PDB file of C-alpha atoms in Angstrom:
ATOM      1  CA  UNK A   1      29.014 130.959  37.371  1.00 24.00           C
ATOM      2  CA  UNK A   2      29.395 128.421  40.282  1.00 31.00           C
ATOM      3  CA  UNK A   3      27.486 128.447  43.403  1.00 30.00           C
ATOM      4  CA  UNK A   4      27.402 131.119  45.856  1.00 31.00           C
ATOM      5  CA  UNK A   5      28.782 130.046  49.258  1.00 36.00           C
ATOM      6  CA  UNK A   6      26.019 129.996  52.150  1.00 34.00           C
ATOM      7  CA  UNK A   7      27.417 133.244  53.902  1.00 36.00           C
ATOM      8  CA  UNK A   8      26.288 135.171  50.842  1.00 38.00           C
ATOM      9  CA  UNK A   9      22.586 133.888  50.461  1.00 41.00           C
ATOM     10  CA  UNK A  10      21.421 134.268  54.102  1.00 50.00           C
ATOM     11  CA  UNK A  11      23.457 134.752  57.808  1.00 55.00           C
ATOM     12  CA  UNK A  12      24.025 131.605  59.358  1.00 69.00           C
ATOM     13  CA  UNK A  13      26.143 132.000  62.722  1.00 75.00           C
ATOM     14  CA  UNK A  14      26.372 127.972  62.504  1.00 78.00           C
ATOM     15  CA  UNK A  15      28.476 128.149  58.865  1.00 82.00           C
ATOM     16  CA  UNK A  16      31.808 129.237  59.862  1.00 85.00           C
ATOM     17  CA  UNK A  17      32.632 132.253  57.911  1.00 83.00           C
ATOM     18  CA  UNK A  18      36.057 133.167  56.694  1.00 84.00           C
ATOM     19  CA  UNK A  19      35.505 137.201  57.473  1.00 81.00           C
ATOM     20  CA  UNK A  20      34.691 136.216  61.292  1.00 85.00           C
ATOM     21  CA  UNK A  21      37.646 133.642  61.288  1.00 87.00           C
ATOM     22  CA  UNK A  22      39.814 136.163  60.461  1.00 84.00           C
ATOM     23  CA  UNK A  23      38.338 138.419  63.422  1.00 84.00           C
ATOM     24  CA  UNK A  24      39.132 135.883  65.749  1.00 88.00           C
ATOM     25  CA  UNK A  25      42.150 135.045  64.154  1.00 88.00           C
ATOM     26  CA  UNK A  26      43.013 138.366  65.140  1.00 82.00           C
ATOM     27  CA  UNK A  27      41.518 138.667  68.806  1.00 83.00           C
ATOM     28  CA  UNK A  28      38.388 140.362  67.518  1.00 82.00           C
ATOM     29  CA  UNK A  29      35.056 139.752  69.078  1.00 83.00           C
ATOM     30  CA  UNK A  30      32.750 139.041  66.337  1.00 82.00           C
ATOM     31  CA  UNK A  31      32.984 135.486  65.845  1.00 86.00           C
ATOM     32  CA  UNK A  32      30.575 132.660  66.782  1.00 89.00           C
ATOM     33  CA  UNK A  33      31.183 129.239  68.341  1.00 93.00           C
ATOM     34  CA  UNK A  34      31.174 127.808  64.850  1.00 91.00           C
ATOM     35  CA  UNK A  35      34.111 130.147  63.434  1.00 92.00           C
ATOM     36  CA  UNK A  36      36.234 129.692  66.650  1.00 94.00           C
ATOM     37  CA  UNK A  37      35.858 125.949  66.448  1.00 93.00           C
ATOM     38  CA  UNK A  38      36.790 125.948  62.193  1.00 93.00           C
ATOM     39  CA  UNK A  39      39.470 128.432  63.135  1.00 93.00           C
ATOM     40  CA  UNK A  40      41.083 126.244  66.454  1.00 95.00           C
ATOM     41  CA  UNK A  41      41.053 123.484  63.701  1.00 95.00           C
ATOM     42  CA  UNK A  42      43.237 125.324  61.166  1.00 94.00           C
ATOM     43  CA  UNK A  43      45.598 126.461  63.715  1.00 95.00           C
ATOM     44  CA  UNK A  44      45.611 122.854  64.872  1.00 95.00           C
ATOM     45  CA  UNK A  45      46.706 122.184  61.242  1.00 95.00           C
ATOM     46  CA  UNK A  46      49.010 124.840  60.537  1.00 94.00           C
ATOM     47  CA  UNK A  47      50.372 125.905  64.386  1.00 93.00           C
ATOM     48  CA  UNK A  48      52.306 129.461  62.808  1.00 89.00           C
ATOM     49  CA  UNK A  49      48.776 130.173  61.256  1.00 92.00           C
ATOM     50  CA  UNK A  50      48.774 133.187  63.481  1.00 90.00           C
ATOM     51  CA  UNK A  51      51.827 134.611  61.767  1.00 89.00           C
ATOM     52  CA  UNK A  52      50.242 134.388  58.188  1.00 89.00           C
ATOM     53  CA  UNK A  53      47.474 135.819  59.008  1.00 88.00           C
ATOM     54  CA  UNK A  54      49.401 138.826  61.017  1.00 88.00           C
ATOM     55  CA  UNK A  55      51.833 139.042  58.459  1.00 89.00           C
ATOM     56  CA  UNK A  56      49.420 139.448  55.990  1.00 90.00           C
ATOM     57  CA  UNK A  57      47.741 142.329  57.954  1.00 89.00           C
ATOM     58  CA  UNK A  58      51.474 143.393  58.074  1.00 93.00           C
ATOM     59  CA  UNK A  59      51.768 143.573  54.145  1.00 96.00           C
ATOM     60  CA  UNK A  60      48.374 145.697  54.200  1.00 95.00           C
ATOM     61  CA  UNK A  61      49.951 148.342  55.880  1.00 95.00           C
ATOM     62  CA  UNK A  62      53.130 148.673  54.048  1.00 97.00           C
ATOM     63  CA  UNK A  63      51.505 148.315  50.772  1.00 98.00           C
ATOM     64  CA  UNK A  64      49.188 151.155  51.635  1.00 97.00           C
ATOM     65  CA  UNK A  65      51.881 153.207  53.041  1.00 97.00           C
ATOM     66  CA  UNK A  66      54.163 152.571  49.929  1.00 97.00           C
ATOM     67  CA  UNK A  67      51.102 153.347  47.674  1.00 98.00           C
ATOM     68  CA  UNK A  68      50.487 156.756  49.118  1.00 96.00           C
ATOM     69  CA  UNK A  69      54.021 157.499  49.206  1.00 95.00           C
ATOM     70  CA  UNK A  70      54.158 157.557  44.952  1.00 96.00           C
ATOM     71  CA  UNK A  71      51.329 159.965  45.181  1.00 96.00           C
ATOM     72  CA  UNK A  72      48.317 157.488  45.582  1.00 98.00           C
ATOM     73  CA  UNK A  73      45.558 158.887  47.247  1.00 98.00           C
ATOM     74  CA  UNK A  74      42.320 156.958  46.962  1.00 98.00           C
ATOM     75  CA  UNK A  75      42.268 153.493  46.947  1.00 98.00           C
ATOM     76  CA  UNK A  76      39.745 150.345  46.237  1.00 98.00           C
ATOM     77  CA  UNK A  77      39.715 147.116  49.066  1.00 97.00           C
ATOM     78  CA  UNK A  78      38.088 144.216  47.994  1.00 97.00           C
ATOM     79  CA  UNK A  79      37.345 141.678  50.009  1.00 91.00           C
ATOM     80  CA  UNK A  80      38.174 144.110  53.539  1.00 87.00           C
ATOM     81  CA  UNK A  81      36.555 141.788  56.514  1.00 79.00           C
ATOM     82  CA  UNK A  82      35.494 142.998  59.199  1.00 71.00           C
ATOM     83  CA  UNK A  83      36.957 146.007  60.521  1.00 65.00           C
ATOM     84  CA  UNK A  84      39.861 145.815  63.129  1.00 65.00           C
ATOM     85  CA  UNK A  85      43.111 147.624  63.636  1.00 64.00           C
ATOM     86  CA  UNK A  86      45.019 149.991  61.233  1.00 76.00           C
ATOM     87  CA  UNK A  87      41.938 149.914  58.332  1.00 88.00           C
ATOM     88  CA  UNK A  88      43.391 150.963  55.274  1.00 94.00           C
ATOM     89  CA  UNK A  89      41.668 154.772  55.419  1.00 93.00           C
ATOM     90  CA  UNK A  90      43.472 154.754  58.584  1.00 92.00           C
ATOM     91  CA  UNK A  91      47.064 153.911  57.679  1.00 95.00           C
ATOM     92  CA  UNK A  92      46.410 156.023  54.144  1.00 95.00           C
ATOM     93  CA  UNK A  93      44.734 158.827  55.639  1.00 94.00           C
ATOM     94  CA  UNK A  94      47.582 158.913  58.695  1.00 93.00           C
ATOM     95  CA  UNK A  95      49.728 159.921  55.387  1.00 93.00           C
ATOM     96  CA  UNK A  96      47.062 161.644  53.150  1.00 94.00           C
ATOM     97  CA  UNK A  97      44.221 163.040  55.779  1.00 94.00           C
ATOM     98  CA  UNK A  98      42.410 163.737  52.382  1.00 94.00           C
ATOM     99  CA  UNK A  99      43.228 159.843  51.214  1.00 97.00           C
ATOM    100  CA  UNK A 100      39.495 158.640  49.931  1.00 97.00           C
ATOM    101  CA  UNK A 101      39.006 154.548  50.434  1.00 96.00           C
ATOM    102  CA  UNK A 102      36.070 152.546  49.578  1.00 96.00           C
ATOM    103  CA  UNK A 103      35.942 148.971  51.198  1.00 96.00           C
ATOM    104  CA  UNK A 104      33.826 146.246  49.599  1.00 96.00           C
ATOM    105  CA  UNK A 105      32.722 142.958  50.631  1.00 92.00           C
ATOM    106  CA  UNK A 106      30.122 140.297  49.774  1.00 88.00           C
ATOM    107  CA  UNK A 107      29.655 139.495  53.457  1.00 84.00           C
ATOM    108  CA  UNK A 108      26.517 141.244  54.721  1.00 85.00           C
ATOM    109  CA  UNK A 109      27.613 141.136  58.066  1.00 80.00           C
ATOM    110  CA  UNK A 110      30.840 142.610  57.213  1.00 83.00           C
ATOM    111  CA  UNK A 111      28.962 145.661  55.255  1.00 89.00           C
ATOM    112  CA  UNK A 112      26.826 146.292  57.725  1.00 88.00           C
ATOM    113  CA  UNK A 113      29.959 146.495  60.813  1.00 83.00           C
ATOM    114  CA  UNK A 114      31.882 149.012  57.911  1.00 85.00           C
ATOM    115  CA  UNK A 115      28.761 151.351  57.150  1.00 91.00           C
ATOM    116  CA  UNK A 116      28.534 151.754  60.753  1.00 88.00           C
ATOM    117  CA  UNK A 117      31.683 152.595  61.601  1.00 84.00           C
ATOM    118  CA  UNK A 118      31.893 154.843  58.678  1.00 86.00           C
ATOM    119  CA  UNK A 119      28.938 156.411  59.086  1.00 87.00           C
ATOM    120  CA  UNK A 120      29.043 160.407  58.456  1.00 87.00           C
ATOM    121  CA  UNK A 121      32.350 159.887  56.294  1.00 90.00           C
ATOM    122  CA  UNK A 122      33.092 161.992  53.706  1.00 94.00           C
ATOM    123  CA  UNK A 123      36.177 160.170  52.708  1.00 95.00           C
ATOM    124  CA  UNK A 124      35.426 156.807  52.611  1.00 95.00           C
ATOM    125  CA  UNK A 125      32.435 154.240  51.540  1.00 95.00           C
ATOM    126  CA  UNK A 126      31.514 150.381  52.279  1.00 94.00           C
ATOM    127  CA  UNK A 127      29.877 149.010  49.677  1.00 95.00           C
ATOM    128  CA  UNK A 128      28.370 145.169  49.224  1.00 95.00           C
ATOM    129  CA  UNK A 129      29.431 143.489  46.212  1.00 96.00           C
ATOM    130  CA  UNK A 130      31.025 140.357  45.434  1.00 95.00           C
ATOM    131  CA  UNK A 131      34.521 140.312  43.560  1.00 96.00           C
ATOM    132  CA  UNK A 132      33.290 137.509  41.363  1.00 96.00           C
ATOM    133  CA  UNK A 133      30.964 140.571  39.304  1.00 96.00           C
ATOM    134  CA  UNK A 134      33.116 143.282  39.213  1.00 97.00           C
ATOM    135  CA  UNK A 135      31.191 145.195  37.066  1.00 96.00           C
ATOM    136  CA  UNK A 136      28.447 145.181  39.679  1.00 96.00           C
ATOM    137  CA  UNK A 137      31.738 146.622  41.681  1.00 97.00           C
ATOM    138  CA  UNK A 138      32.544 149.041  39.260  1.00 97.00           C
ATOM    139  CA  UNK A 139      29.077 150.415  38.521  1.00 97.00           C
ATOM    140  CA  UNK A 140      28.260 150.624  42.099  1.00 97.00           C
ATOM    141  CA  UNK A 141      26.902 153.955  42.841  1.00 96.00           C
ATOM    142  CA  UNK A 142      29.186 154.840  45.620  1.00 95.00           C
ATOM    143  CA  UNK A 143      32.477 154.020  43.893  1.00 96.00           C
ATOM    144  CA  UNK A 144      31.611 157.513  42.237  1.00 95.00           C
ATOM    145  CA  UNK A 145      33.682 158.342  45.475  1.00 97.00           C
ATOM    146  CA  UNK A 146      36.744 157.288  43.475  1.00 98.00           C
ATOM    147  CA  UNK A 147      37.933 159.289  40.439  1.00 98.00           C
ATOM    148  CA  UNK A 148      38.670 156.282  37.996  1.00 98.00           C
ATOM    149  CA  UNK A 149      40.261 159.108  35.429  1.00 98.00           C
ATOM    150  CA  UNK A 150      43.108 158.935  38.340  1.00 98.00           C
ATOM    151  CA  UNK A 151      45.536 156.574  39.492  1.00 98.00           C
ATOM    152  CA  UNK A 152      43.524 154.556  42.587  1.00 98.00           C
ATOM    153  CA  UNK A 153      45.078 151.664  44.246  1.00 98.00           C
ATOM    154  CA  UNK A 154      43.379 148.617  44.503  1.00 98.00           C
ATOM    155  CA  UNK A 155      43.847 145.891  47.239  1.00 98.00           C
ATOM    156  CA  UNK A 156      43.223 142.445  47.272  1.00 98.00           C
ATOM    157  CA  UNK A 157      44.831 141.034  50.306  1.00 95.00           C
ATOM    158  CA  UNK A 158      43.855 137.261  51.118  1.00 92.00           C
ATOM    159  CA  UNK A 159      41.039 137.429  48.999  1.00 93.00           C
ATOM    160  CA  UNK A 160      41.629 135.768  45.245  1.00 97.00           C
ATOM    161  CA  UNK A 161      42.403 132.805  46.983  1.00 95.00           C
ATOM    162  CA  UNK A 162      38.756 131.836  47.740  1.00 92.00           C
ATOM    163  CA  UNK A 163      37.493 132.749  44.503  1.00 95.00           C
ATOM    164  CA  UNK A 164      37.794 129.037  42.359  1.00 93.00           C
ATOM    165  CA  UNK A 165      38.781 128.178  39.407  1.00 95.00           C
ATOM    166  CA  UNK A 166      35.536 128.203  37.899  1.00 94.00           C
ATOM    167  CA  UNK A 167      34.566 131.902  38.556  1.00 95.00           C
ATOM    168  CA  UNK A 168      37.888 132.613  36.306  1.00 97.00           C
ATOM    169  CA  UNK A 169      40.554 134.749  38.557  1.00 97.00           C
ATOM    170  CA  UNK A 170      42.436 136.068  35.705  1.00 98.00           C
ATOM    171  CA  UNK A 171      38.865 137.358  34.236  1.00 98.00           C
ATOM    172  CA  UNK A 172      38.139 139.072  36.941  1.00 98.00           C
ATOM    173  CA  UNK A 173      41.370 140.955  37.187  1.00 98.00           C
ATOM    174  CA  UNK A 174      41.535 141.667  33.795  1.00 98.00           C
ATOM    175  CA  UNK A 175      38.537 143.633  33.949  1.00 98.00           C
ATOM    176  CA  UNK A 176      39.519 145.446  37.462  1.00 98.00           C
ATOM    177  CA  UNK A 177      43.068 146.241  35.994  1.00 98.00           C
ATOM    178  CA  UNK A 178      41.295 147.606  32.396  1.00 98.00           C
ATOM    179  CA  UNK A 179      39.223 150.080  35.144  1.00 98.00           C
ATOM    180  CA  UNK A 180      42.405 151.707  36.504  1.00 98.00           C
ATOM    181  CA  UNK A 181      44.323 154.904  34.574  1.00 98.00           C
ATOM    182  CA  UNK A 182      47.634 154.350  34.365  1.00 98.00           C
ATOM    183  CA  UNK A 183      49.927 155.218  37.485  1.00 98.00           C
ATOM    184  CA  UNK A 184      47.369 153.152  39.388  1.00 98.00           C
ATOM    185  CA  UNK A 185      48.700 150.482  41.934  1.00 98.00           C
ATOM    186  CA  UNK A 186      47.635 147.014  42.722  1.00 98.00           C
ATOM    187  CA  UNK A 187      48.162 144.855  45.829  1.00 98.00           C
ATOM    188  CA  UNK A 188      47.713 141.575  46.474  1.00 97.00           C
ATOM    189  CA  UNK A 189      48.838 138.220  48.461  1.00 97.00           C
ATOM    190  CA  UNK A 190      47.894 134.917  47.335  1.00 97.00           C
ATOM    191  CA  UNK A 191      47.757 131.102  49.102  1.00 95.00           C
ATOM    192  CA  UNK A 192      50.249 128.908  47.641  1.00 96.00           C
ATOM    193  CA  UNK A 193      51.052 125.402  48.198  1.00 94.00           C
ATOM    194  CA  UNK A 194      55.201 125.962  46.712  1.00 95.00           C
ATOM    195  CA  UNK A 195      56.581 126.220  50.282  1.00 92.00           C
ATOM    196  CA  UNK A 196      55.183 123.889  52.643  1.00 93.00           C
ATOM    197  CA  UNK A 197      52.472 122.215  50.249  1.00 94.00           C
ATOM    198  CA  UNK A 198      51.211 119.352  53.509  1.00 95.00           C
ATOM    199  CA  UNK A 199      50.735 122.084  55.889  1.00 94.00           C
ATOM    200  CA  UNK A 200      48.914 124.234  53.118  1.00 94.00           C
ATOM    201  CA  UNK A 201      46.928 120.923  51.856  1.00 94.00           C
ATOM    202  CA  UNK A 202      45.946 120.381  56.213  1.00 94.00           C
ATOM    203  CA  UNK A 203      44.526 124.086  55.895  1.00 93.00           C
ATOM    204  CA  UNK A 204      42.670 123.953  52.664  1.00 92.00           C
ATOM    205  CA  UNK A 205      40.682 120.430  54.231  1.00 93.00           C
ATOM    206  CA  UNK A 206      39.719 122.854  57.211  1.00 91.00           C
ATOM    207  CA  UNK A 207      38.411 125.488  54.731  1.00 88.00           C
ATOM    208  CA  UNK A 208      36.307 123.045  53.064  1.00 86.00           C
ATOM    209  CA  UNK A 209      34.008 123.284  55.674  1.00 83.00           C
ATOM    210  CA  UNK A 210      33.537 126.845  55.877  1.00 82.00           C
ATOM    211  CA  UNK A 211      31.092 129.805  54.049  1.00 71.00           C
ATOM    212  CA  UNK A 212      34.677 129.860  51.205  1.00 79.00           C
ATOM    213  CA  UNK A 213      37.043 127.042  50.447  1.00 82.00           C
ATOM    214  CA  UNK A 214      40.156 127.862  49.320  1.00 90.00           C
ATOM    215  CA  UNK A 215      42.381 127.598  46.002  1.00 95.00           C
ATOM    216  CA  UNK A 216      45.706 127.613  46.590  1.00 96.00           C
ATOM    217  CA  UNK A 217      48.119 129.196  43.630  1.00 97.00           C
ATOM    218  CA  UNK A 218      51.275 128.635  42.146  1.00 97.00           C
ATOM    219  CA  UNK A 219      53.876 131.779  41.934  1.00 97.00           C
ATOM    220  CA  UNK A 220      53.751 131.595  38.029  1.00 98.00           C
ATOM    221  CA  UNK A 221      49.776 131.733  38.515  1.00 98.00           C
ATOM    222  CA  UNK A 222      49.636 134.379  41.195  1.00 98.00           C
ATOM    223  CA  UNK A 223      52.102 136.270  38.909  1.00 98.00           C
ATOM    224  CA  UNK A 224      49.722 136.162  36.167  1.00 98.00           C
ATOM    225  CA  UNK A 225      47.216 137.927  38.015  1.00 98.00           C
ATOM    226  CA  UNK A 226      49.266 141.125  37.590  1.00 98.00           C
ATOM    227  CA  UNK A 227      49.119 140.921  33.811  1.00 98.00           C
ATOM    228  CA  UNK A 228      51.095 143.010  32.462  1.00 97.00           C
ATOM    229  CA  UNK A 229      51.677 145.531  35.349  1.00 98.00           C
ATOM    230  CA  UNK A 230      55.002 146.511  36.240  1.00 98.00           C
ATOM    231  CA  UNK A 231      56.089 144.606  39.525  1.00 98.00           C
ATOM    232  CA  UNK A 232      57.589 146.982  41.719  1.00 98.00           C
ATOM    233  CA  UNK A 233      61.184 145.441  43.796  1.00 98.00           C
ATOM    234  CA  UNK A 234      61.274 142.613  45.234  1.00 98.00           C
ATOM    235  CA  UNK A 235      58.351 141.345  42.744  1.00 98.00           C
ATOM    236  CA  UNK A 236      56.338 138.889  43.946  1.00 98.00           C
ATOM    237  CA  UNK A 237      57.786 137.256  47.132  1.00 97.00           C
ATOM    238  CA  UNK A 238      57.108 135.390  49.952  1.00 96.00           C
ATOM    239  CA  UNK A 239      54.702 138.031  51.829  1.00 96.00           C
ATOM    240  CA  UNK A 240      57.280 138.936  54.684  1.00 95.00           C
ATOM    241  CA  UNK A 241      59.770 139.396  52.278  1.00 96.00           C
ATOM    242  CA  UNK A 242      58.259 142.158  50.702  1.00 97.00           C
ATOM    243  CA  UNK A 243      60.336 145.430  51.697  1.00 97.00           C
ATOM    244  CA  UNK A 244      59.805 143.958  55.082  1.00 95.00           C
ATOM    245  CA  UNK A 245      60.181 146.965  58.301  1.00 91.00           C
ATOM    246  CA  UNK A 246      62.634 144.478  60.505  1.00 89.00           C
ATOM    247  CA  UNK A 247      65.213 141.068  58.658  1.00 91.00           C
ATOM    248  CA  UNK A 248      63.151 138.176  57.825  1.00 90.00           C
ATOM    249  CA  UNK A 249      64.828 135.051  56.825  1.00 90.00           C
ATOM    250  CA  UNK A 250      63.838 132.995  53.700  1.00 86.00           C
ATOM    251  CA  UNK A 251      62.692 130.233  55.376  1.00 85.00           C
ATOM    252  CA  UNK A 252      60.384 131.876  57.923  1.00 86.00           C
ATOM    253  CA  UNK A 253      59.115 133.526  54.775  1.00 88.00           C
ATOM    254  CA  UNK A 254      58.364 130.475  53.664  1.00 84.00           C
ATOM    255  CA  UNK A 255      56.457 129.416  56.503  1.00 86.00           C
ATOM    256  CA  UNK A 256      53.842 132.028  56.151  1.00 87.00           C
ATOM    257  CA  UNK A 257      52.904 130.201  52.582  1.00 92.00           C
ATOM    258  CA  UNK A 258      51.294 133.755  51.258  1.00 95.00           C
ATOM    259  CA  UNK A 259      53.105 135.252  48.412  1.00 97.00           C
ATOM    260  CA  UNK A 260      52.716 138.968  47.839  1.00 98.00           C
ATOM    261  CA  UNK A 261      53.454 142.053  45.796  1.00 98.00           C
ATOM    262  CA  UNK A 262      52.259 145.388  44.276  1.00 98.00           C
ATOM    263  CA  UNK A 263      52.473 146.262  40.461  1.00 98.00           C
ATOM    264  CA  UNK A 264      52.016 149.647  38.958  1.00 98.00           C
ATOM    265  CA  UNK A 265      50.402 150.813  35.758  1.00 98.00           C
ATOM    266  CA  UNK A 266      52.525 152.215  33.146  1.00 97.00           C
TER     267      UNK A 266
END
C-alpha cells in the first residue's frame, strides 16, 4: 500500500485539500487560503472547471433520483466532501422520506462537518474510512445502518480518480461490488484525459500539489470498474450526457472531461 496523503495523517490548513477545493469550488465557506490559491490555479488551467465540477454535482442528483426511482432506498457515498447543497439523504429522502444514507470519507475534517450536521439522525450515518480499505468500510460498525441482504446503492462520484494505480482501483471495487445483493446500483464518474487530454494534463500538474493527486482514466478503464454490472442507457458517457434534465451537445460534454454512469446488479 502506497503512502497516505498528508490530509489523512494530521490537519494541515497549509496542504490544499481536495474536499475543501471542492467547497470553494462550489461557493462554500470552508476553505483556507491554501485551497483557494490551488483551486484559482486549476481554474486558471482549465477556465470551464466550474462546469465539471457543477455538472458532476449535477450527475449526483440524477443518479440518486434514478436509483430511488427502481426501488432503491438506502444507499452508500464514498468519498462525500464536505457537505453543501442537495446531500444525497436529501435528494433520496425528498423521494423516499424513509431513504437511509451513510456518507464516508477519509478526511477528518469532512467527518467531523457530516456527524454534526447529522447529529440525532436516525436515517443516516458519517463514518471515517478510507476507500483504499474497504473492508475497514464494510466492517464499520455503523454501516449496520444499511441492510447489505438488500439492494443499496453505492456512489462514487469524483472519487476513484485520486486513488493511484498502486492502491489497485479495480481491487477495490471488486470487493465493494462482491458486498452488494443483487438489484443493487452503482454510480460513479471518473477523470479522463480522451476529450481534451492538455487541459486535463494542466489540471492533473495543479493536483500534484495538493493532500490527492489525480489519475486520470481511459473509458475502457473506467468501464472496467463496473465489472460485470449491467450498464443502465446511455452506458458510460460523457457525465452531462447521462439522461441529462435539459439538451447537451457532444462537444460541451466533452469539455467537462468526467465520464459517468450507473450499473445495476443482476
Amino acid at each position: 500500500m502506497g503512502e497516505r496523503p498528508q490530509a489523512v495523517r494530521g490537519f494541515d490548513p497549509g496542504v490544499p485539500s481536495i474536499a475543501r477545493m471542492y467547497d470553494y469550488y462550489l461557493g462554500g465557506k470552508d476553505n483556507y487560503e491554501a485551497d483557494r490559491r490551488r483551486a484559482e490555479e486549476a481554474m486558471e488551467a482549465d477556465p470551464t472547471l466550474l462546469t465539471t465540477i457543477n455538472g458532476n454535482r449535477a450527475f449526483l442528483g440524477r443518479a440518486v433520483r434514478y436509483m430511488a426511482s427502481q426501488g432503491i432506498d438506502q444507499f452508500l457515498d464514498i468519498g462525500t466532501g464536505l457537505p453543501t447543497q442537495q446531500n444525497v439523504h436529501q435528494i433520496a429522502q425528498a423521494v423516499n422520506p424513509g431513504a437511509r444514507v451513510v456518507y464516508v470519507d477519509y478526511d477528518k475534517q469532512v467527518v467531523a462537518h457530516g456527524r454534526a450536521l447529522l447529529a440525532g439522525s436516525d436515517t443516516t450515518r458519517m463514518i471515517h474510512a478510507d476507500v483504499r480499505e474497504p473492508r475497514d468500510i464494510l466492517e464499520h460498525p455503523e454501516i449496520k445502518l444499511l441492510d447489505f441482504d438488500r439492494p443499496v446503492g453505492l456512489l462514487l462520484v469524483a472519487v476513484l480518480h485520486f486513488i493511484s494505480d498502486e492502491d489497485d482501483p479495480p481491487g477495490i471495487m471488486a470487493k465493494l461490488r462482491a458486498a452488494l445483493a443483487p438489484g443493487s446500483h452503482l454510480a460513479l464518474t471518473h477523470a479522463s484525459a480522451d476529450g481534451i487530454p492538455d487541459v486535463v494534463a494542466r489540471v492533473v500538474e495543479v493536483y500534484r500539489q495538493t493532500s490527492a493527486p489525480g489519475t486520470p482514466r481511459t473509458h475502457a478503464q473506467v468501464t472496467g470498474l463496473f465489472g460485470d454490472f449491467e450498464l443502465a442507457e446511455p452506458g458510460l458517457v460523457w457525465a452531462p450526457l447521462w439522461r441529462p434534465e435539459h439538451p447537451v451537445s457532444a462537444e460541451e460534454a466533452k469539455r467537462t472531461w468526467f465520464y459517468g454512469g450507473i450499473g445495476r446488479k443482476n
